[in-house]
mmCIF file of C-alpha atoms in Angstrom:
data_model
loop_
_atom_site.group_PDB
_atom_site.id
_atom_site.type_symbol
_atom_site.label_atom_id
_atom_site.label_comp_id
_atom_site.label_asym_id
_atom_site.label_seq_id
_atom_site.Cartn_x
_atom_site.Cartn_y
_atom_site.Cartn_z
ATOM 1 C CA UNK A 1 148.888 96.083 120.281
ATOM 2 C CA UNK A 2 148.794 92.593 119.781
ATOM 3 C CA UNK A 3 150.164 91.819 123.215
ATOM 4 C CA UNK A 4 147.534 94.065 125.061
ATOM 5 C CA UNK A 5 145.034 92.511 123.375
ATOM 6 C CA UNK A 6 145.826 89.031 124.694
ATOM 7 C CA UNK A 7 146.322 90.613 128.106
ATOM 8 C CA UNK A 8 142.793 91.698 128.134
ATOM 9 C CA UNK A 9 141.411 88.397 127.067
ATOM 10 C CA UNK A 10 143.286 86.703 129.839
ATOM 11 C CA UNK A 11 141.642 89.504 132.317
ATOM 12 C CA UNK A 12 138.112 88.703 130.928
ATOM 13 C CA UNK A 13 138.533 84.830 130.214
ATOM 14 C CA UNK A 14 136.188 84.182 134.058
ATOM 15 C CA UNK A 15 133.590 86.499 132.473
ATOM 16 C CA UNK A 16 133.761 85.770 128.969
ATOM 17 C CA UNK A 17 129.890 83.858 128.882
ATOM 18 C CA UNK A 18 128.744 87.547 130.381
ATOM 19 C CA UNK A 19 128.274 90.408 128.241
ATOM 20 C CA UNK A 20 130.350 92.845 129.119
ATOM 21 C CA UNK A 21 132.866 95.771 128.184
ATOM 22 C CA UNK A 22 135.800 93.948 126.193
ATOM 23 C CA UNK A 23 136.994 96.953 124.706
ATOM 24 C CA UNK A 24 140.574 98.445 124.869
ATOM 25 C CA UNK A 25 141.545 102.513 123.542
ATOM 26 C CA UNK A 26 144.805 102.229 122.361
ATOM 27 C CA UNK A 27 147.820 104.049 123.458
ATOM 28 C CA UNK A 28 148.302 105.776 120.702
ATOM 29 C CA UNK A 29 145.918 106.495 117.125
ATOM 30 C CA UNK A 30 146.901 103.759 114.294
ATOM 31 C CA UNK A 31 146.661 105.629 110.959
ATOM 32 C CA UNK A 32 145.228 103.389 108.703
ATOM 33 C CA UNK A 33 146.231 102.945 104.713
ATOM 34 C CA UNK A 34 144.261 104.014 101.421
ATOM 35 C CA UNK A 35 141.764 101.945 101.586
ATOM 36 C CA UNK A 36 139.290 100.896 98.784
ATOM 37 C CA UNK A 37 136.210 98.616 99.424
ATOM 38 C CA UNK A 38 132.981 98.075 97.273
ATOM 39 C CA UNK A 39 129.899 96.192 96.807
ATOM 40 C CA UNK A 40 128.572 94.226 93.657
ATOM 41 C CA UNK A 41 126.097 97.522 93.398
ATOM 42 C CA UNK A 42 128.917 99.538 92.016
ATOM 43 C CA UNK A 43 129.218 101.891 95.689
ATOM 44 C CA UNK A 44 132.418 102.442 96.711
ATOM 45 C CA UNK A 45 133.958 102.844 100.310
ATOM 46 C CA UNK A 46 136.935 104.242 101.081
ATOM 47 C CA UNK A 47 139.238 105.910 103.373
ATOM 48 C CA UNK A 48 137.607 109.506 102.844
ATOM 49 C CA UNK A 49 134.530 107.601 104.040
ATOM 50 C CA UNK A 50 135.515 107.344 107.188
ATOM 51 C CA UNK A 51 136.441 111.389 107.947
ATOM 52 C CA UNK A 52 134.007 113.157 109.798
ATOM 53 C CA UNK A 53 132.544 110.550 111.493
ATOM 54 C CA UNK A 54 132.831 107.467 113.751
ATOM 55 C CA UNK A 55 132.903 104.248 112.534
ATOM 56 C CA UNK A 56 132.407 100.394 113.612
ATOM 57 C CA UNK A 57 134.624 97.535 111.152
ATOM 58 C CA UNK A 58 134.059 94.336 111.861
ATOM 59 C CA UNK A 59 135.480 91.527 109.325
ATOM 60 C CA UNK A 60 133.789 87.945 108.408
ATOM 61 C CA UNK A 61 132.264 85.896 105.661
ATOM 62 C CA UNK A 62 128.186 85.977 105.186
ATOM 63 C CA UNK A 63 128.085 82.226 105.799
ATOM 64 C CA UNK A 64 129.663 82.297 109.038
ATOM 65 C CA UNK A 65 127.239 80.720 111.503
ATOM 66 C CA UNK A 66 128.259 82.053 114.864
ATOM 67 C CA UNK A 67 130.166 84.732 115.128
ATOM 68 C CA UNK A 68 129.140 87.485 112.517
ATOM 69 C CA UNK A 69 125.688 87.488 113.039
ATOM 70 C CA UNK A 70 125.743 87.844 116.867
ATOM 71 C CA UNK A 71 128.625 90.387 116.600
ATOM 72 C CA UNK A 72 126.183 92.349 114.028
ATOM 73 C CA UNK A 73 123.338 91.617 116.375
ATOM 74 C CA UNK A 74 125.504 92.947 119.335
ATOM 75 C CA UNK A 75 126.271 96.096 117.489
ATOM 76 C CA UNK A 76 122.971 96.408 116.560
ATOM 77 C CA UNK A 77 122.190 97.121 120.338
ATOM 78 C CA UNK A 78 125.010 98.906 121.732
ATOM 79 C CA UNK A 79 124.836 101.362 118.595
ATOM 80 C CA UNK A 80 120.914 101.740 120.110
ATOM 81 C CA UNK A 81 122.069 102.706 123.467
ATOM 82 C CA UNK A 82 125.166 104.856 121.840
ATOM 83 C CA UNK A 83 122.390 107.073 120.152
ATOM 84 C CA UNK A 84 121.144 107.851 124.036
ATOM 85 C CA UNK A 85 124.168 109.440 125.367
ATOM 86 C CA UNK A 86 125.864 110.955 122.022
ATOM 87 C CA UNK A 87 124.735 113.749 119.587
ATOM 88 C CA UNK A 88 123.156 112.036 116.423
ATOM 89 C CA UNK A 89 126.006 113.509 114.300
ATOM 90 C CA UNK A 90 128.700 111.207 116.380
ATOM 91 C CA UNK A 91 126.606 107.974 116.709
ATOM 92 C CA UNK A 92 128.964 104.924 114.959
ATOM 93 C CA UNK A 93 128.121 104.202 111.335
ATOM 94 C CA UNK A 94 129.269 100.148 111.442
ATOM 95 C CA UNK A 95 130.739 98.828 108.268
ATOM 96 C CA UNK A 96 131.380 94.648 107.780
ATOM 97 C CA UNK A 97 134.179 93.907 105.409
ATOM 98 C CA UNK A 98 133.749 90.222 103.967
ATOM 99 C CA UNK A 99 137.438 88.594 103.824
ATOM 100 C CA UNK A 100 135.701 86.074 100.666
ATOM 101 C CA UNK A 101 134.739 87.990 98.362
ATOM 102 C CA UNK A 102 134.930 84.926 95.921
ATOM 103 C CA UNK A 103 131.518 83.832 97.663
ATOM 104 C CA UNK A 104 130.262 86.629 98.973
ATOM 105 C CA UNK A 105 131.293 89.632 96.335
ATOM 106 C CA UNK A 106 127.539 88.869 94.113
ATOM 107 C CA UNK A 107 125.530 90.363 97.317
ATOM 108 C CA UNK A 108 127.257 91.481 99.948
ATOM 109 C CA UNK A 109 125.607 95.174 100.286
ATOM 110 C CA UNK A 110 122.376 92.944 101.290
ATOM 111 C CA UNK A 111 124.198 91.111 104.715
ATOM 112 C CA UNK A 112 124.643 94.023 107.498
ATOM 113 C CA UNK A 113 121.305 95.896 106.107
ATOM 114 C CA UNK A 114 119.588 92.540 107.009
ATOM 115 C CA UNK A 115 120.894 94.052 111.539
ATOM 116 C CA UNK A 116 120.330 97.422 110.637
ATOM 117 C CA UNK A 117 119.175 99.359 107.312
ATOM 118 C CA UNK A 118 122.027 102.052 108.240
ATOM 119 C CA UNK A 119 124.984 99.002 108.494
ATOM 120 C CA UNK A 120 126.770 98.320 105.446
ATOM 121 C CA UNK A 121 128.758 95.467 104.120
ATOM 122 C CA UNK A 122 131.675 95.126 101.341
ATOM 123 C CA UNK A 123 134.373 93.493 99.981
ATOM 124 C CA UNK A 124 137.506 94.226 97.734
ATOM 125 C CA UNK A 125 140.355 92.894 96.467
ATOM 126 C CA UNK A 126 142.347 90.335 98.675
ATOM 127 C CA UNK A 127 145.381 93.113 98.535
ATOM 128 C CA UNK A 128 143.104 95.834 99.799
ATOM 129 C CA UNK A 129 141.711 93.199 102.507
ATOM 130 C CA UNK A 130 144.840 92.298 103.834
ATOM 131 C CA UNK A 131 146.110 96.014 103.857
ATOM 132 C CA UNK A 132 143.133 96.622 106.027
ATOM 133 C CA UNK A 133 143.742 93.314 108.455
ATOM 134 C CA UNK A 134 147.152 94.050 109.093
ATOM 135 C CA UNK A 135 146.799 97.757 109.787
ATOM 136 C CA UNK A 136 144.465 96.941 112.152
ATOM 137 C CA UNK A 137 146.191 93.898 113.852
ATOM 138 C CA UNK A 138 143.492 91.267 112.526
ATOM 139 C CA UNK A 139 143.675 87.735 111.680
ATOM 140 C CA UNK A 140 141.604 85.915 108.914
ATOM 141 C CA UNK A 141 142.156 82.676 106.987
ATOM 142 C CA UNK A 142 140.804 80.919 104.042
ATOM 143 C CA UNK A 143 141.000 76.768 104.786
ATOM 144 C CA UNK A 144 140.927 74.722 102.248
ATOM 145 C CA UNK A 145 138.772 73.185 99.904
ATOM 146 C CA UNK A 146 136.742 69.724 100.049
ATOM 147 C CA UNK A 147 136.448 67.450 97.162
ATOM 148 C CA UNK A 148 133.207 69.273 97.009
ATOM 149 C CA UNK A 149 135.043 72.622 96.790
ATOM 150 C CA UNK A 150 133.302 74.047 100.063
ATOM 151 C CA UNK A 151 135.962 75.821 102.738
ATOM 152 C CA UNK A 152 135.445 77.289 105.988
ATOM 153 C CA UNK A 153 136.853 80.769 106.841
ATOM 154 C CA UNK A 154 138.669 81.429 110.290
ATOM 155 C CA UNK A 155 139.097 85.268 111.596
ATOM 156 C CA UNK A 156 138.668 87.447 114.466
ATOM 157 C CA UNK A 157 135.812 89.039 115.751
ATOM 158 C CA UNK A 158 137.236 92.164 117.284
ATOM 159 C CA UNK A 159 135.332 95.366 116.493
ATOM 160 C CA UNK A 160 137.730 98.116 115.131
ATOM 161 C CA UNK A 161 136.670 101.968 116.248
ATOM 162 C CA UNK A 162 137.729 104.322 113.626
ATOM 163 C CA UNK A 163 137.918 108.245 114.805
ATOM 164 C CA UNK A 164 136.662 111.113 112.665
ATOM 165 C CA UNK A 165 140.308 111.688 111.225
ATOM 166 C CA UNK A 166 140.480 108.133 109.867
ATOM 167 C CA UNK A 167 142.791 106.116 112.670
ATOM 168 C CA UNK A 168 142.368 103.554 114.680
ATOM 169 C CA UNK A 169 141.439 104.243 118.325
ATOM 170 C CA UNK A 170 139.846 101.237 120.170
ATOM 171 C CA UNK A 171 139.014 97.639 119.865
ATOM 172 C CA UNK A 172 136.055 95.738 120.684
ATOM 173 C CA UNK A 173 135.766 92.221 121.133
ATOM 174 C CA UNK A 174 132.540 90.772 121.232
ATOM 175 C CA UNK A 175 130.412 89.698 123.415
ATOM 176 C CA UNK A 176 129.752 93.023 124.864
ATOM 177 C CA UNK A 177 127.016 94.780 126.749
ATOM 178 C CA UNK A 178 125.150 96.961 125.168
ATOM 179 C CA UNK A 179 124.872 99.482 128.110
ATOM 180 C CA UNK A 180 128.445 99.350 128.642
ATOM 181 C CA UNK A 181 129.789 99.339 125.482
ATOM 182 C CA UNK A 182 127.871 102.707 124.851
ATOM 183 C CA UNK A 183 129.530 103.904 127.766
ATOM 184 C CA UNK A 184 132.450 102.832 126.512
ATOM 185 C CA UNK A 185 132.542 104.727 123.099
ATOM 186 C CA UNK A 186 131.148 107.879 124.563
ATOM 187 C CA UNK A 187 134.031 108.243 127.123
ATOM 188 C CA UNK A 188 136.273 107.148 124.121
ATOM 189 C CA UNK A 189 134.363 110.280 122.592
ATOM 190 C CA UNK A 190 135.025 112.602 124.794
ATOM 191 C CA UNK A 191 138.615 111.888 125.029
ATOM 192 C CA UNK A 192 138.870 112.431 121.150
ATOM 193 C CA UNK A 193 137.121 115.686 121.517
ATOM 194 C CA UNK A 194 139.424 117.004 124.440
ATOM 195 C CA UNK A 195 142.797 115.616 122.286
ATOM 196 C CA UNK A 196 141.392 117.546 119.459
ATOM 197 C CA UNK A 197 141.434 120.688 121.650
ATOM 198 C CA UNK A 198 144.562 121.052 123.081
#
């Protein structure tokens, strides 16, 4: 998966300061592992969450300056467009997993709500994090410290598309166009559907 990826970013790189489609479906579901996420609220999120419906993980820290909040602010809009050309009942529920849940684990229901009252945001242990990151081929890392004790976090900003029975079927990798990317996950929809009923 890993390799396809990097072919597709070497296929967009020209086109990369355009919004477009940067997603990929995989060639084959990834089932993902028990998972087991929470907020400092006491809810829970885990991998029965996910059945029944479609969802949108993205991973990052809440102090991240670039990356998160555009990504959120990306979903934000294609999940808008997705809502024209899908039944309500299939439109993407989009979940942000902090990787540092040292800083983040005191408030981190009130980040994604801030894009979208329906998004969510957690954290859990790092064992449960890094369960989730390498089932789903992603990348973080925790720098370190200053004398002052502040660090910078480095991951990846792909999108992961979870399927109604709780695998992996697509990637996303921000930026993307709205329009598109709705296109995108209805086709990737559809294919579910017809997979479902043969």
């Amino acid at each position: 998966m890993r390799r396809l990826l990097h072919l597709l970013a070497l296929l967009c790189w020209p086109a990369l300061a355009q919004a477009q489609v940067q997603g990929v479906m995989l060639d084959a579901p990834v089932a993902l592992p028990d998972l087991a996420f929470h907020d400092e609220t006491g809810a829970t999120f885990t991998s029965a969450d996910l059945k029944g419906q479609w969802t949108l993980v993205m991973i990052g820290f809440m102090s991240c300056p670039d990356v998160c909040p555009f990504t959120l602010g990306n979903l934000e809009a294609a999940v808008a467009e997705t809502g024209m050309r899908v039944r309500p009942d299939n439109l993407p529920k989009v979940w942000f997993l902090s990787v540092d849940p040292d800083r983040d684990g005191a408030f981190v229901s009130e980040y994604a709500p801030f894009f979208h009252p329906d998004f969510r945001s957690m954290t859990g242990t790092r064992a449960q994090i890094d369960r989730f990151i390498d089932a789903t081929d992603g990348f973080y890392r925790l720098l370190p410290a200053d004398k002052d004790g502040y660090y910078e976090v480095q991951h990846s900003s792909a999108v992961s598309v979870i399927a109604p029975d709780g695998t992996l079927r697509a990637k996303l990798q921000p930026p993307f166009d709205p329009g598109l990317t709705a296109e995108f996950l209805a086709r990737l929809q559809l294919s579910y559907r017809k997979e479902k009923t043969q």
